[in-house]
mmCIF file of C-alpha atoms in Angstrom:
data_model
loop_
_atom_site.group_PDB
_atom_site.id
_atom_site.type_symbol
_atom_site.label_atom_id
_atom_site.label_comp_id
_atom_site.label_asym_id
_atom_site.label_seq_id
_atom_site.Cartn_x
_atom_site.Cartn_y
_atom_site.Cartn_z
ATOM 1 C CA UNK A 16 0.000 0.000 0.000
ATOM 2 C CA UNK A 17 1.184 3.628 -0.555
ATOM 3 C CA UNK A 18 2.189 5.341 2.098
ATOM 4 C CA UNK A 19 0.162 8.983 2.498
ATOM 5 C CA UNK A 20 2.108 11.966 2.187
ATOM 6 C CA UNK A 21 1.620 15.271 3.631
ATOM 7 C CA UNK A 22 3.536 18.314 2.204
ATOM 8 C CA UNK A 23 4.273 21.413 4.757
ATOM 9 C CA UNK A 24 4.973 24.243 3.162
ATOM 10 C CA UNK A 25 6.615 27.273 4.954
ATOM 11 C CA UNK A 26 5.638 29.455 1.632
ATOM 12 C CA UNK A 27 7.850 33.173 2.477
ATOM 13 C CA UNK A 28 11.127 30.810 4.086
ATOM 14 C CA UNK A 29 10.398 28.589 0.412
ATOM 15 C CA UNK A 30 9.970 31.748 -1.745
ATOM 16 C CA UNK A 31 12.971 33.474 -0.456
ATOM 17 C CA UNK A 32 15.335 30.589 -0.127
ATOM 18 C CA UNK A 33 14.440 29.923 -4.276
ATOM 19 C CA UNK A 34 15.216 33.839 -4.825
ATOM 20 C CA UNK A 35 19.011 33.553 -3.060
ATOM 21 C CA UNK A 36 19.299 29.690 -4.501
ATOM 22 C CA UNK A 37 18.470 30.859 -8.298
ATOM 23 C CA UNK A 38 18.431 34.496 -8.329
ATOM 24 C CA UNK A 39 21.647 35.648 -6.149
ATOM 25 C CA UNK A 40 23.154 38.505 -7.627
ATOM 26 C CA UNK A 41 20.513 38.896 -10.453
ATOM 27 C CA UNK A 42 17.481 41.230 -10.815
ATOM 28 C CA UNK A 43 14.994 39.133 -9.989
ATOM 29 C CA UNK A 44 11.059 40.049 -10.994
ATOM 30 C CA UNK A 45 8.883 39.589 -8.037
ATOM 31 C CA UNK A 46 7.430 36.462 -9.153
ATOM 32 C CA UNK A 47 10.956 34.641 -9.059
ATOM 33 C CA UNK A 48 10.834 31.983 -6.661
ATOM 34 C CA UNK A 49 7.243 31.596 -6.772
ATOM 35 C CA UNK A 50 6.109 27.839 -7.062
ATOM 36 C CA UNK A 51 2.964 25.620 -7.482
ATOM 37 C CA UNK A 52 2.663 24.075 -4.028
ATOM 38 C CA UNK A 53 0.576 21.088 -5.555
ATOM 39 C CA UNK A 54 3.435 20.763 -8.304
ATOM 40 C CA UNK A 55 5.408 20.380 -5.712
ATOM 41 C CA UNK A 56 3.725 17.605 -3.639
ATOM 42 C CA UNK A 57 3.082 15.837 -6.462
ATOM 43 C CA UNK A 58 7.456 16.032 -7.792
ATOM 44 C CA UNK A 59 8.648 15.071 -4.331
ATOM 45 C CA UNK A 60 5.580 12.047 -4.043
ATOM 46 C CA UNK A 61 7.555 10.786 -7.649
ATOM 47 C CA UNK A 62 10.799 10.187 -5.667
ATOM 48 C CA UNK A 63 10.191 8.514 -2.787
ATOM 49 C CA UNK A 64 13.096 6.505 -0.849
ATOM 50 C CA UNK A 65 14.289 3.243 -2.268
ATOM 51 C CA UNK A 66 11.696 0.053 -1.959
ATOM 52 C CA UNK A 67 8.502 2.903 -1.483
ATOM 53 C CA UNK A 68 5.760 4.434 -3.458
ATOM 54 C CA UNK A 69 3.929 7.465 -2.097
ATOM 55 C CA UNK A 70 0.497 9.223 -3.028
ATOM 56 C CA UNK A 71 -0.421 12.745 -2.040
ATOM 57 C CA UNK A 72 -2.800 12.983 0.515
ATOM 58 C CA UNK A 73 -2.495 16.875 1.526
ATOM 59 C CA UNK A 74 -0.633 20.199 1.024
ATOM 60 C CA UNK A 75 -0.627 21.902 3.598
ATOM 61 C CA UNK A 76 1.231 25.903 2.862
ATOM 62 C CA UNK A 77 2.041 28.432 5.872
ATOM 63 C CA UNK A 78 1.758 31.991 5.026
ATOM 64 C CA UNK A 79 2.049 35.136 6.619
ATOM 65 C CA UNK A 80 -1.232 37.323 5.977
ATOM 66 C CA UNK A 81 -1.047 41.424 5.161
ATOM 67 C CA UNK A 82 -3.623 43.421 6.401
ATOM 68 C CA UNK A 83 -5.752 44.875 3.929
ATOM 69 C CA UNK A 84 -5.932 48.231 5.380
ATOM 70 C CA UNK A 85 -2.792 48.601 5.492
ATOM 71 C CA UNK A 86 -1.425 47.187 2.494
ATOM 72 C CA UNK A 87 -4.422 46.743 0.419
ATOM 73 C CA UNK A 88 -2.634 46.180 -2.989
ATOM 74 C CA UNK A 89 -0.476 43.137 -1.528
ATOM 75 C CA UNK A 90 -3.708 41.518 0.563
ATOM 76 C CA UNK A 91 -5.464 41.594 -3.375
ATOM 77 C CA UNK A 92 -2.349 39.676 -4.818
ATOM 78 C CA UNK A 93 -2.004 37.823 -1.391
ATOM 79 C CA UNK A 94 -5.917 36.273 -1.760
ATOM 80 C CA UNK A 95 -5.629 35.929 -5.093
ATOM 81 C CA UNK A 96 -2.372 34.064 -4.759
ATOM 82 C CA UNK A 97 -4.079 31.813 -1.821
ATOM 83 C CA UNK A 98 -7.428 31.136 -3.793
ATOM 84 C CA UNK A 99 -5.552 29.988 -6.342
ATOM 85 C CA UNK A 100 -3.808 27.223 -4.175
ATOM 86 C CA UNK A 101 -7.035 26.392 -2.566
ATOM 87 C CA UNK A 102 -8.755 26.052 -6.063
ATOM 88 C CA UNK A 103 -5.730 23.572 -7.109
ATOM 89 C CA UNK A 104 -6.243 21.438 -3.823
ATOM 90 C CA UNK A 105 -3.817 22.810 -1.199
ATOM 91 C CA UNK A 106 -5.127 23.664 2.325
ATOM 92 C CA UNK A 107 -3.980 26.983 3.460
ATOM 93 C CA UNK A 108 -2.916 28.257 6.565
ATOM 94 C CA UNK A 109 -2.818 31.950 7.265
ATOM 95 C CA UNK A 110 -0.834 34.224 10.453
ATOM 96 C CA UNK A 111 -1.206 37.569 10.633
ATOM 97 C CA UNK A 112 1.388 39.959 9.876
ATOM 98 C CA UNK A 113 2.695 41.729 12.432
ATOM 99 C CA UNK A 114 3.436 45.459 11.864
ATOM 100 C CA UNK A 115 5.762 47.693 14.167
ATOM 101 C CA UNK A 116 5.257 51.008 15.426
ATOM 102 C CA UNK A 117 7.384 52.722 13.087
ATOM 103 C CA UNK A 118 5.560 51.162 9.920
ATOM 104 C CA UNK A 119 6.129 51.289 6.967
ATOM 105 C CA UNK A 120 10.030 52.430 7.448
ATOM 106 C CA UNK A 121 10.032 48.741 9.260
ATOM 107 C CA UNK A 122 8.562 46.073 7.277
ATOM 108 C CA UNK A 123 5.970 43.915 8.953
ATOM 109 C CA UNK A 124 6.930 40.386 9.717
ATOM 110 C CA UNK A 125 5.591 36.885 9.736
ATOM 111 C CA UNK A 126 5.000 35.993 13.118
ATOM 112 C CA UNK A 127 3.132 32.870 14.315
ATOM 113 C CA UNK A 128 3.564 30.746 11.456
ATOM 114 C CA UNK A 129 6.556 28.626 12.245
ATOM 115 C CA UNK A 130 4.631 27.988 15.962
ATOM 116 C CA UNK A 131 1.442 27.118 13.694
ATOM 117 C CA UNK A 132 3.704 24.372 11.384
ATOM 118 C CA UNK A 133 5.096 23.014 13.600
ATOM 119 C CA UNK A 134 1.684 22.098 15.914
ATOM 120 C CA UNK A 135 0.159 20.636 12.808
ATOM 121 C CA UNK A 136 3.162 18.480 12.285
ATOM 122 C CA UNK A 137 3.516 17.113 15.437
ATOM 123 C CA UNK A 138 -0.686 16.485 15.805
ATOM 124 C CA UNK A 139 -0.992 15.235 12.093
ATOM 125 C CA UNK A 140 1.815 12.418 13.439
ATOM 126 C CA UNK A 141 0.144 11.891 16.532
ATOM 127 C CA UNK A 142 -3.430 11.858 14.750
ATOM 128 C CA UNK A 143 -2.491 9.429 12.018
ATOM 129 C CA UNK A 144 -3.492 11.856 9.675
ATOM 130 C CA UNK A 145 -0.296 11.000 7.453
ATOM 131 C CA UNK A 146 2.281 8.475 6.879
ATOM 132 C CA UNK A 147 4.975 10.638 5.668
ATOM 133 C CA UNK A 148 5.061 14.512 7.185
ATOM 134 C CA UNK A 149 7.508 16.438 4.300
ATOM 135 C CA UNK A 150 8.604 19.671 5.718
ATOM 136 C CA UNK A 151 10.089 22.423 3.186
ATOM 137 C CA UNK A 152 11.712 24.913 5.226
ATOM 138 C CA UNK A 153 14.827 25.805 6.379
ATOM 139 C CA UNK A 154 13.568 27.558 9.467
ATOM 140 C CA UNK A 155 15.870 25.833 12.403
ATOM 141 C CA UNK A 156 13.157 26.593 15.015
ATOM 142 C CA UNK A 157 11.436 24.130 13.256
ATOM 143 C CA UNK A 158 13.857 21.452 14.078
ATOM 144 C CA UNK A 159 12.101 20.360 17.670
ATOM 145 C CA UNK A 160 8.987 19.327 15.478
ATOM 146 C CA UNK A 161 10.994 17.039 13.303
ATOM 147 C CA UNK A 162 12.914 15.471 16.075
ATOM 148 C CA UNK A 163 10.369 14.837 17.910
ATOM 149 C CA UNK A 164 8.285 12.455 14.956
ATOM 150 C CA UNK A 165 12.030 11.273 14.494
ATOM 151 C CA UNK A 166 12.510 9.769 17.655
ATOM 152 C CA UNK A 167 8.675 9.405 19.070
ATOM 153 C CA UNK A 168 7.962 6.885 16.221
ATOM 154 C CA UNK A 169 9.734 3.653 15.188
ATOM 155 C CA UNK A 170 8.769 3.160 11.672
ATOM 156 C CA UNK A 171 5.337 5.313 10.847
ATOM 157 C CA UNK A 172 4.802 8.270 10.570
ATOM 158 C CA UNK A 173 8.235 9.189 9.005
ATOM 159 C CA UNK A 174 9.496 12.603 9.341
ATOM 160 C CA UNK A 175 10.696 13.993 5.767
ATOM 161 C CA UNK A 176 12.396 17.353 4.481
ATOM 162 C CA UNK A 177 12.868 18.898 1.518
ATOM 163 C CA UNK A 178 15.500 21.748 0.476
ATOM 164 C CA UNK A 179 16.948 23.593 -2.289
ATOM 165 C CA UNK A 180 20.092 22.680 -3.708
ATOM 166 C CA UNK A 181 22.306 25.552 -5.141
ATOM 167 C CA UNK A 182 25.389 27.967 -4.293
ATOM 168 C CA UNK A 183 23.008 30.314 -2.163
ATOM 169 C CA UNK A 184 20.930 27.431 -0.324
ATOM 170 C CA UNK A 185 20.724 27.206 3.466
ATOM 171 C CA UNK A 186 21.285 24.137 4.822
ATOM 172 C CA UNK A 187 18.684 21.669 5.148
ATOM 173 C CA UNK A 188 16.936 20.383 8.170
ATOM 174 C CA UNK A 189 18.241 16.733 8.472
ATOM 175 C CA UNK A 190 17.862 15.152 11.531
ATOM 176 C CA UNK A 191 20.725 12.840 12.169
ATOM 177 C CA UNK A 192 20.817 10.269 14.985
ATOM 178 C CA UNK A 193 18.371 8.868 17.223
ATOM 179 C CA UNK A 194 15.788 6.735 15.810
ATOM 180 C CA UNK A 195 16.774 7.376 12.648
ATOM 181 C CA UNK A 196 17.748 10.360 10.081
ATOM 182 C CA UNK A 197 15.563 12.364 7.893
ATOM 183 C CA UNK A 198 15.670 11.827 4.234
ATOM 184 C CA UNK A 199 16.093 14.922 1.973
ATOM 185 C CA UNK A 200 14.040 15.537 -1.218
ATOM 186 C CA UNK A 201 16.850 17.863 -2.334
ATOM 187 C CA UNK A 202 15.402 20.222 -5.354
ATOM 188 C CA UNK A 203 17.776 21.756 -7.923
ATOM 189 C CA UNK A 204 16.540 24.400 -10.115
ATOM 190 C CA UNK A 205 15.546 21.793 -13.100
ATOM 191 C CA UNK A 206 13.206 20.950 -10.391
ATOM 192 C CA UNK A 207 12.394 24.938 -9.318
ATOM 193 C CA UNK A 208 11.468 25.377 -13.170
ATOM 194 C CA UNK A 209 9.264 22.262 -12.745
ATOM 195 C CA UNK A 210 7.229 23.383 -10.363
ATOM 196 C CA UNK A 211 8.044 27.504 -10.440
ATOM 197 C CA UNK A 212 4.389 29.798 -11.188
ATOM 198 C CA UNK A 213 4.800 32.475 -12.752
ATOM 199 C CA UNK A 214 1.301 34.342 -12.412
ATOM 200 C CA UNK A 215 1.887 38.133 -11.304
ATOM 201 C CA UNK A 216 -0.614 38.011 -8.509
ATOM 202 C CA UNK A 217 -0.272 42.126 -8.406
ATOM 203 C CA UNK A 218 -2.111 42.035 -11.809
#
């Protein structure tokens, strides 16, 4: 039988990781580094580990939300960037943006959403909700979530990551030791161009 996957998508840490993998040191349009989340579940559920075939069960993709009030030309392109996932299949989580006093001379920030991941990936392991959890970020305060499915469980649910691979890339978040590591689902930018989307959401 297949083993279910769930894909976890921390969408700005994603976004901006593709932009210094692909982009460093170009002029990038705004829509570099923008990819199909489904495209995405569905490329890293056609490479599963040695011996082990996969179907999608869920995308699952993080985002930081602007207020509209505030920034009501990004919250258009922001809906219209998250209908579009949820018309394709992906379930999307949003976190307020949080904006500082001295706004707009200090960007707002994504708060929340790492904290929001990683609950989901630790309940959707403890639920049985999948049998592989694939996390794509490179956030390291996301680590605890992964070693904990790591080492809670012996076989099922496996924890799984996936990172880009390029010059600029952070490093992934393998888990090494304990019950056993994390596999990878390294993407290179054959794979970016695979799975990239284009659509000016600002449009």
């Amino acid at each position: 039988m297949a083993d279910r996957v769930a894909v976890f998508v921390d969408m700005q840490n994603v976004y901006g990781g593709a932009r210094r993998t692909f982009y460093s040191g170009v002029s990038a349009h705004h829509t570099d580094g923008q990819i199909d989340p489904l495209a995405l579940g569905n490329l890293i559920c056609s490479r599963p580990p040695p011996g082990l075939t996969r179907t999608l069960s869920e995308v699952r993709v993080y985002t930081g939300r602007p207020e509209s009030t505030k920034e009501p030309k990004t919250y258009g392109a922001h809906m219209r960037q998250c209908e579009a996932w949820e018309r394709a299949g992906a379930v999307v989580i949003p976190r307020p943006l949080r904006y500082p006093g001295d706004w707009p001379d200090t960007r707002a920030e994504q708060k929340g959403v790492d904290v929001q991941l990683a609950i989901d990936f630790v309940a959707g392991a403890i639920d049985d909700r999948y049998d592989v959890g694939v996390m794509f970020s490179t956030d390291t305060d996301l680590r605890p979530a992964l070693e904990f499915v790591t080492d809670r469980f012996e076989r099922y649910p496996r924890a799984e990551v996936a990172a880009w691979r390029g010059s600029g890339a952070n490093r992934s978040l393998r888990v090494r030791g304990g019950q056993r590591s994390t596999w990878v689902h390294f993407l290179d930018w054959d794979d970016y161009l695979a799975i990239r989307d284009r659509t000016d959401y600002l449009l």
